[in-house]
Amino acid sequence: MSVEALQKIVDESKAIAFFGGAGVSTESGIPDFRSQDGLYSQKWRYPPEEILSHSFFMRNTGEFYRFYREKMICLEAKPNAAHLKLAELEAAGRLTGVVTQNIDGLHQAAGSRKVFELHGSVLRNNCMDCGAFYDVGFIVDSGKDGETAVPKCTKCGGVVKPDVVLYEEGLDNEVIDGAVRAISAADTLIIGGTSLNVYPAASLIHYFRGNKIVLINKSPTSADSMASLVISQGIGGVLGQVVVR
């Protein structure tokens, strides 16, 4: 009945916005941060929260990259049913945008174009000195010189940093503005695969002014009481059953 209710909402919606988190990517084999098997539960020389901070990156760049290459880059991952269905909705002119907390680029790989990456992307990297762009392959290849090797710009020798929002760093204003516009323009907001515990990202759902909120997540969230429909299942299995008409 839950999927049938979702199908009815999708059929009646003209403009859908999607807000998603790590649960969208776990079905593609990318570990999340806070589940029992997530990165936060694994043992490292330093806590992952500390490693993924701006201050740690600046003072211990090699150790940052040791963790980053092994745990944050998952190039073998492929889009799952959720990514593909959202791309299908966009192609049909039914989606105002995808607002994601994920950094894996899987929404774009599935075909989505209106994607607002709140926390950046592992696919983009720039020299901190001259701004030169480097793809993710450059970061991976630099590790051949050792697991703590720091990627250096081939043009000026500066340190290359991932375009990923680390702890202690602010979100990009242009991305936030785009996400707010997408959510504000929607008549239906689908929230999926997120605990809604990461701020300020989670606060963006409060810009929604439409009629229906659908929440698809395996565990309860703080927004369950706001939702017209709550489905406590995996996002891919649910969205994969929706028919775009």
Tab-separated table of C-alpha atoms in Angstrom:
chain	number	residue	atom	x	y	z
A	1	MET	CA	0.000	0.000	0.000
A	2	SER	CA	2.887	2.381	0.685
A	3	VAL	CA	4.163	2.246	-2.877
A	4	GLU	CA	0.616	2.627	-4.196
A	5	ALA	CA	0.175	5.738	-2.061
A	6	LEU	CA	3.495	7.085	-3.344
A	7	GLN	CA	2.467	6.373	-6.917
A	8	LYS	CA	-0.740	8.358	-6.408
A	9	ILE	CA	1.204	11.328	-5.021
A	10	VAL	CA	3.693	11.228	-7.908
A	11	ASP	CA	0.858	11.013	-10.446
A	12	GLU	CA	-0.818	14.078	-8.945
A	13	SER	CA	2.400	16.136	-8.690
A	14	LYS	CA	3.594	18.530	-11.347
A	15	ALA	CA	6.825	19.631	-9.678
A	16	ILE	CA	8.744	17.247	-7.408
A	17	ALA	CA	11.896	18.096	-5.486
A	18	PHE	CA	14.108	15.392	-4.007
A	19	PHE	CA	16.283	15.779	-0.913
A	20	GLY	CA	18.572	12.826	-0.267
A	21	GLY	CA	21.377	11.578	1.912
A	22	ALA	CA	23.765	8.676	2.384
A	23	GLY	CA	21.002	6.058	2.251
A	24	VAL	CA	20.597	6.763	-1.451
A	25	SER	CA	24.176	5.639	-2.081
A	26	THR	CA	24.437	2.711	0.330
A	27	GLU	CA	22.406	0.607	-2.103
A	28	SER	CA	25.196	1.260	-4.611
A	29	GLY	CA	27.731	-0.151	-2.164
A	30	ILE	CA	28.996	3.124	-0.713
A	31	PRO	CA	29.153	3.008	3.118
A	32	ASP	CA	27.395	5.702	5.094
A	33	PHE	CA	28.754	7.437	8.165
A	34	ARG	CA	26.437	6.733	11.028
A	35	SER	CA	25.044	3.229	10.636
A	36	GLN	CA	26.436	0.240	12.504
A	37	ASP	CA	28.686	-0.556	9.545
A	38	GLY	CA	29.358	3.075	8.623
A	39	LEU	CA	32.658	4.906	8.631
A	40	TYR	CA	32.101	6.304	12.103
A	41	SER	CA	32.049	2.773	13.513
A	42	GLN	CA	35.413	1.805	12.046
A	43	LYS	CA	38.697	2.258	13.857
A	44	TRP	CA	41.374	4.586	12.508
A	45	ARG	CA	44.406	6.305	13.972
A	46	TYR	CA	42.169	9.369	14.341
A	47	PRO	CA	38.354	9.636	14.475
A	48	PRO	CA	36.862	10.070	10.964
A	49	GLU	CA	35.190	13.297	12.115
A	50	GLU	CA	38.627	14.712	12.915
A	51	ILE	CA	40.266	13.454	9.723
A	52	LEU	CA	37.514	15.004	7.587
A	53	SER	CA	37.962	18.466	9.087
A	54	HIS	CA	39.584	21.504	7.485
A	55	SER	CA	42.091	21.906	10.308
A	56	PHE	CA	43.210	18.265	10.053
A	57	PHE	CA	43.574	18.566	6.266
A	58	MET	CA	45.814	21.600	6.702
A	59	ARG	CA	48.061	20.149	9.421
A	60	ASN	CA	48.154	16.460	8.448
A	61	THR	CA	47.423	16.366	4.727
A	62	GLY	CA	49.117	13.019	4.103
A	63	GLU	CA	47.096	11.195	6.746
A	64	PHE	CA	43.945	12.864	5.381
A	65	TYR	CA	44.652	11.456	1.940
A	66	ARG	CA	45.401	7.986	3.312
A	67	PHE	CA	41.866	7.878	4.717
A	68	TYR	CA	40.272	9.781	1.843
A	69	ARG	CA	41.570	7.524	-0.933
A	70	GLU	CA	40.562	4.346	0.881
A	71	LYS	CA	37.198	5.350	2.297
A	72	MET	CA	35.780	8.320	0.394
A	73	ILE	CA	36.502	7.440	-3.242
A	74	CYS	CA	34.300	4.621	-4.548
A	75	LEU	CA	34.755	4.671	-8.309
A	76	GLU	CA	33.334	1.177	-8.767
A	77	ALA	CA	29.896	2.260	-7.511
A	78	LYS	CA	27.093	2.494	-10.065
A	79	PRO	CA	23.729	4.317	-9.927
A	80	ASN	CA	20.914	2.298	-8.384
A	81	ALA	CA	17.166	2.299	-8.950
A	82	ALA	CA	16.670	5.503	-6.949
A	83	HIS	CA	19.205	7.474	-8.998
A	84	LEU	CA	17.749	6.157	-12.259
A	85	LYS	CA	14.138	6.914	-11.316
A	86	LEU	CA	14.970	10.496	-10.340
A	87	ALA	CA	16.724	10.993	-13.673
A	88	GLU	CA	13.632	9.604	-15.385
A	89	LEU	CA	11.391	12.031	-13.506
A	90	GLU	CA	13.609	14.926	-14.542
A	91	ALA	CA	13.602	13.818	-18.187
A	92	ALA	CA	9.809	13.778	-18.035
A	93	GLY	CA	9.775	17.371	-16.779
A	94	ARG	CA	8.431	16.378	-13.367
A	95	LEU	CA	11.438	17.185	-11.155
A	96	THR	CA	12.562	20.648	-10.037
A	97	GLY	CA	15.895	19.303	-8.828
A	98	VAL	CA	17.865	16.819	-6.747
A	99	VAL	CA	19.365	18.199	-3.551
A	100	THR	CA	21.946	15.753	-2.250
A	101	GLN	CA	24.305	15.477	0.685
A	102	ASN	CA	26.301	12.847	-1.188
A	103	ILE	CA	29.652	13.478	-2.876
A	104	ASP	CA	29.834	10.496	-5.238
A	105	GLY	CA	28.390	11.971	-8.448
A	106	LEU	CA	25.993	9.052	-8.946
A	107	HIS	CA	22.983	11.268	-9.654
A	108	GLN	CA	24.794	12.798	-12.627
A	109	ALA	CA	26.004	9.359	-13.709
A	110	ALA	CA	22.357	8.270	-13.829
A	111	GLY	CA	21.477	11.200	-16.079
A	112	SER	CA	20.262	13.887	-13.676
A	113	ARG	CA	21.283	17.435	-14.579
A	114	LYS	CA	19.583	19.583	-11.938
A	115	VAL	CA	21.724	18.361	-9.051
A	116	PHE	CA	22.698	20.525	-6.092
A	117	GLU	CA	25.602	18.899	-4.274
A	118	LEU	CA	25.527	20.450	-0.819
A	119	HIS	CA	28.757	18.824	0.285
A	120	GLY	CA	30.644	18.932	-3.011
A	121	SER	CA	32.008	16.042	-5.071
A	122	VAL	CA	35.016	13.719	-5.047
A	123	LEU	CA	35.060	14.081	-8.842
A	124	ARG	CA	36.299	17.683	-8.648
A	125	ASN	CA	39.641	18.771	-7.211
A	126	ASN	CA	41.536	22.050	-7.401
A	127	CYS	CA	44.977	23.388	-6.623
A	128	MET	CA	44.786	25.533	-3.511
A	129	ASP	CA	47.284	28.012	-4.987
A	130	CYS	CA	46.482	28.488	-8.678
A	131	GLY	CA	43.017	26.897	-8.847
A	132	ALA	CA	43.907	24.382	-11.586
A	133	PHE	CA	41.336	21.586	-11.940
A	134	TYR	CA	42.128	17.896	-11.500
A	135	ASP	CA	39.829	14.904	-11.863
A	136	VAL	CA	39.464	12.116	-9.352
A	137	GLY	CA	41.858	9.928	-11.311
A	138	PHE	CA	44.654	12.353	-10.501
A	139	ILE	CA	43.972	11.926	-6.781
A	140	VAL	CA	43.915	8.149	-7.074
A	141	ASP	CA	47.089	8.020	-9.163
A	142	SER	CA	48.964	10.248	-6.728
A	143	GLY	CA	48.562	7.507	-4.144
A	144	LYS	CA	50.899	5.272	-6.150
A	145	ASP	CA	53.732	7.231	-4.549
A	146	GLY	CA	52.599	6.033	-1.112
A	147	GLU	CA	49.377	5.880	0.888
A	148	THR	CA	50.103	9.244	2.536
A	149	ALA	CA	51.296	10.935	-0.681
A	150	VAL	CA	49.884	14.425	-1.152
A	151	PRO	CA	48.723	15.302	-4.710
A	152	LYS	CA	50.606	18.342	-5.982
A	153	CYS	CA	49.682	20.657	-8.831
A	154	THR	CA	51.657	19.930	-12.005
A	155	LYS	CA	51.573	23.630	-12.886
A	156	CYS	CA	52.654	25.385	-9.695
A	157	GLY	CA	53.397	22.666	-7.139
A	158	GLY	CA	50.557	23.650	-4.806
A	159	VAL	CA	48.525	21.154	-2.781
A	160	VAL	CA	45.454	19.813	-4.593
A	161	LYS	CA	42.320	19.724	-2.440
A	162	PRO	CA	39.055	17.857	-3.119
A	163	ASP	CA	35.976	19.981	-3.803
A	164	VAL	CA	34.352	18.404	-0.762
A	165	VAL	CA	32.951	20.377	2.156
A	166	LEU	CA	34.932	19.349	5.209
A	167	TYR	CA	33.965	19.906	8.820
A	168	GLU	CA	34.629	23.550	9.814
A	169	GLU	CA	33.918	24.674	6.231
A	170	GLY	CA	30.779	26.442	5.013
A	171	LEU	CA	28.449	25.341	2.237
A	172	ASP	CA	28.661	27.011	-1.174
A	173	ASN	CA	26.180	29.895	-1.397
A	174	GLU	CA	25.317	29.296	-5.046
A	175	VAL	CA	24.538	25.645	-4.364
A	176	ILE	CA	22.372	26.601	-1.391
A	177	ASP	CA	20.491	29.170	-3.480
A	178	GLY	CA	19.825	26.600	-6.194
A	179	ALA	CA	18.666	24.024	-3.670
A	180	VAL	CA	16.312	26.512	-2.028
A	181	ARG	CA	14.825	27.457	-5.395
A	182	ALA	CA	14.263	23.813	-6.323
A	183	ILE	CA	12.594	22.995	-3.009
A	184	SER	CA	10.531	26.196	-2.933
A	185	ALA	CA	9.209	25.613	-6.466
A	186	ALA	CA	7.987	22.087	-5.762
A	187	ASP	CA	4.470	20.956	-4.947
A	188	THR	CA	5.817	17.657	-3.576
A	189	LEU	CA	9.024	17.035	-1.632
A	190	ILE	CA	10.439	13.528	-1.456
A	191	ILE	CA	13.016	13.081	1.302
A	192	GLY	CA	14.962	9.860	1.046
A	193	GLY	CA	17.872	8.009	2.583
A	194	THR	CA	18.726	10.598	5.206
A	195	SER	CA	18.542	10.810	8.983
A	196	LEU	CA	18.126	14.598	8.718
A	197	ASN	CA	20.747	14.963	11.440
A	198	VAL	CA	23.323	16.900	9.401
A	199	TYR	CA	22.985	20.670	9.579
A	200	PRO	CA	22.763	23.132	7.959
A	201	ALA	CA	21.841	20.820	5.053
A	202	ALA	CA	18.781	19.316	6.747
A	203	SER	CA	17.325	22.756	7.462
A	204	LEU	CA	16.739	23.318	3.728
A	205	ILE	CA	13.596	21.171	3.774
A	206	HIS	CA	11.892	23.981	5.711
A	207	TYR	CA	11.841	26.068	2.515
A	208	PHE	CA	9.221	23.710	1.105
A	209	ARG	CA	5.863	25.410	0.602
A	210	GLY	CA	4.052	22.692	-1.337
A	211	ASN	CA	1.324	20.237	-0.479
A	212	LYS	CA	2.889	16.869	0.267
A	213	ILE	CA	6.057	15.569	1.882
A	214	VAL	CA	7.039	11.937	1.346
A	215	LEU	CA	9.696	10.503	3.647
A	216	ILE	CA	11.451	7.278	2.632
A	217	ASN	CA	14.044	6.105	5.142
A	218	LYS	CA	14.773	2.866	6.958
A	219	SER	CA	14.813	4.544	10.383
A	220	PRO	CA	12.619	7.289	11.888
A	221	THR	CA	13.573	10.942	11.385
A	222	SER	CA	12.709	14.241	13.015
A	223	ALA	CA	10.502	15.121	10.021
A	224	ASP	CA	8.239	12.066	10.139
A	225	SER	CA	5.449	14.085	11.767
A	226	MET	CA	5.550	16.587	8.879
A	227	ALA	CA	5.149	13.957	6.184
A	228	SER	CA	2.001	13.009	4.309
A	229	LEU	CA	3.522	9.575	3.733
A	230	VAL	CA	6.300	7.757	5.609
A	231	ILE	CA	7.830	4.621	4.121
A	232	SER	CA	10.338	2.804	6.329
A	233	GLN	CA	12.175	0.970	3.565
A	234	GLY	CA	15.214	1.358	1.356
A	235	ILE	CA	14.926	4.229	-1.096
A	236	GLY	CA	15.990	2.275	-4.201
A	237	GLY	CA	13.492	-0.521	-3.751
A	238	VAL	CA	10.670	1.968	-3.260
A	239	LEU	CA	11.409	4.507	-5.991
A	240	GLY	CA	12.255	1.717	-8.405
A	241	GLN	CA	8.615	0.626	-8.354
A	242	VAL	CA	7.229	4.050	-9.251
A	243	VAL	CA	5.974	4.417	-12.816
A	244	VAL	CA	6.614	7.784	-14.480
A	245	ARG	CA	3.567	8.641	-16.559
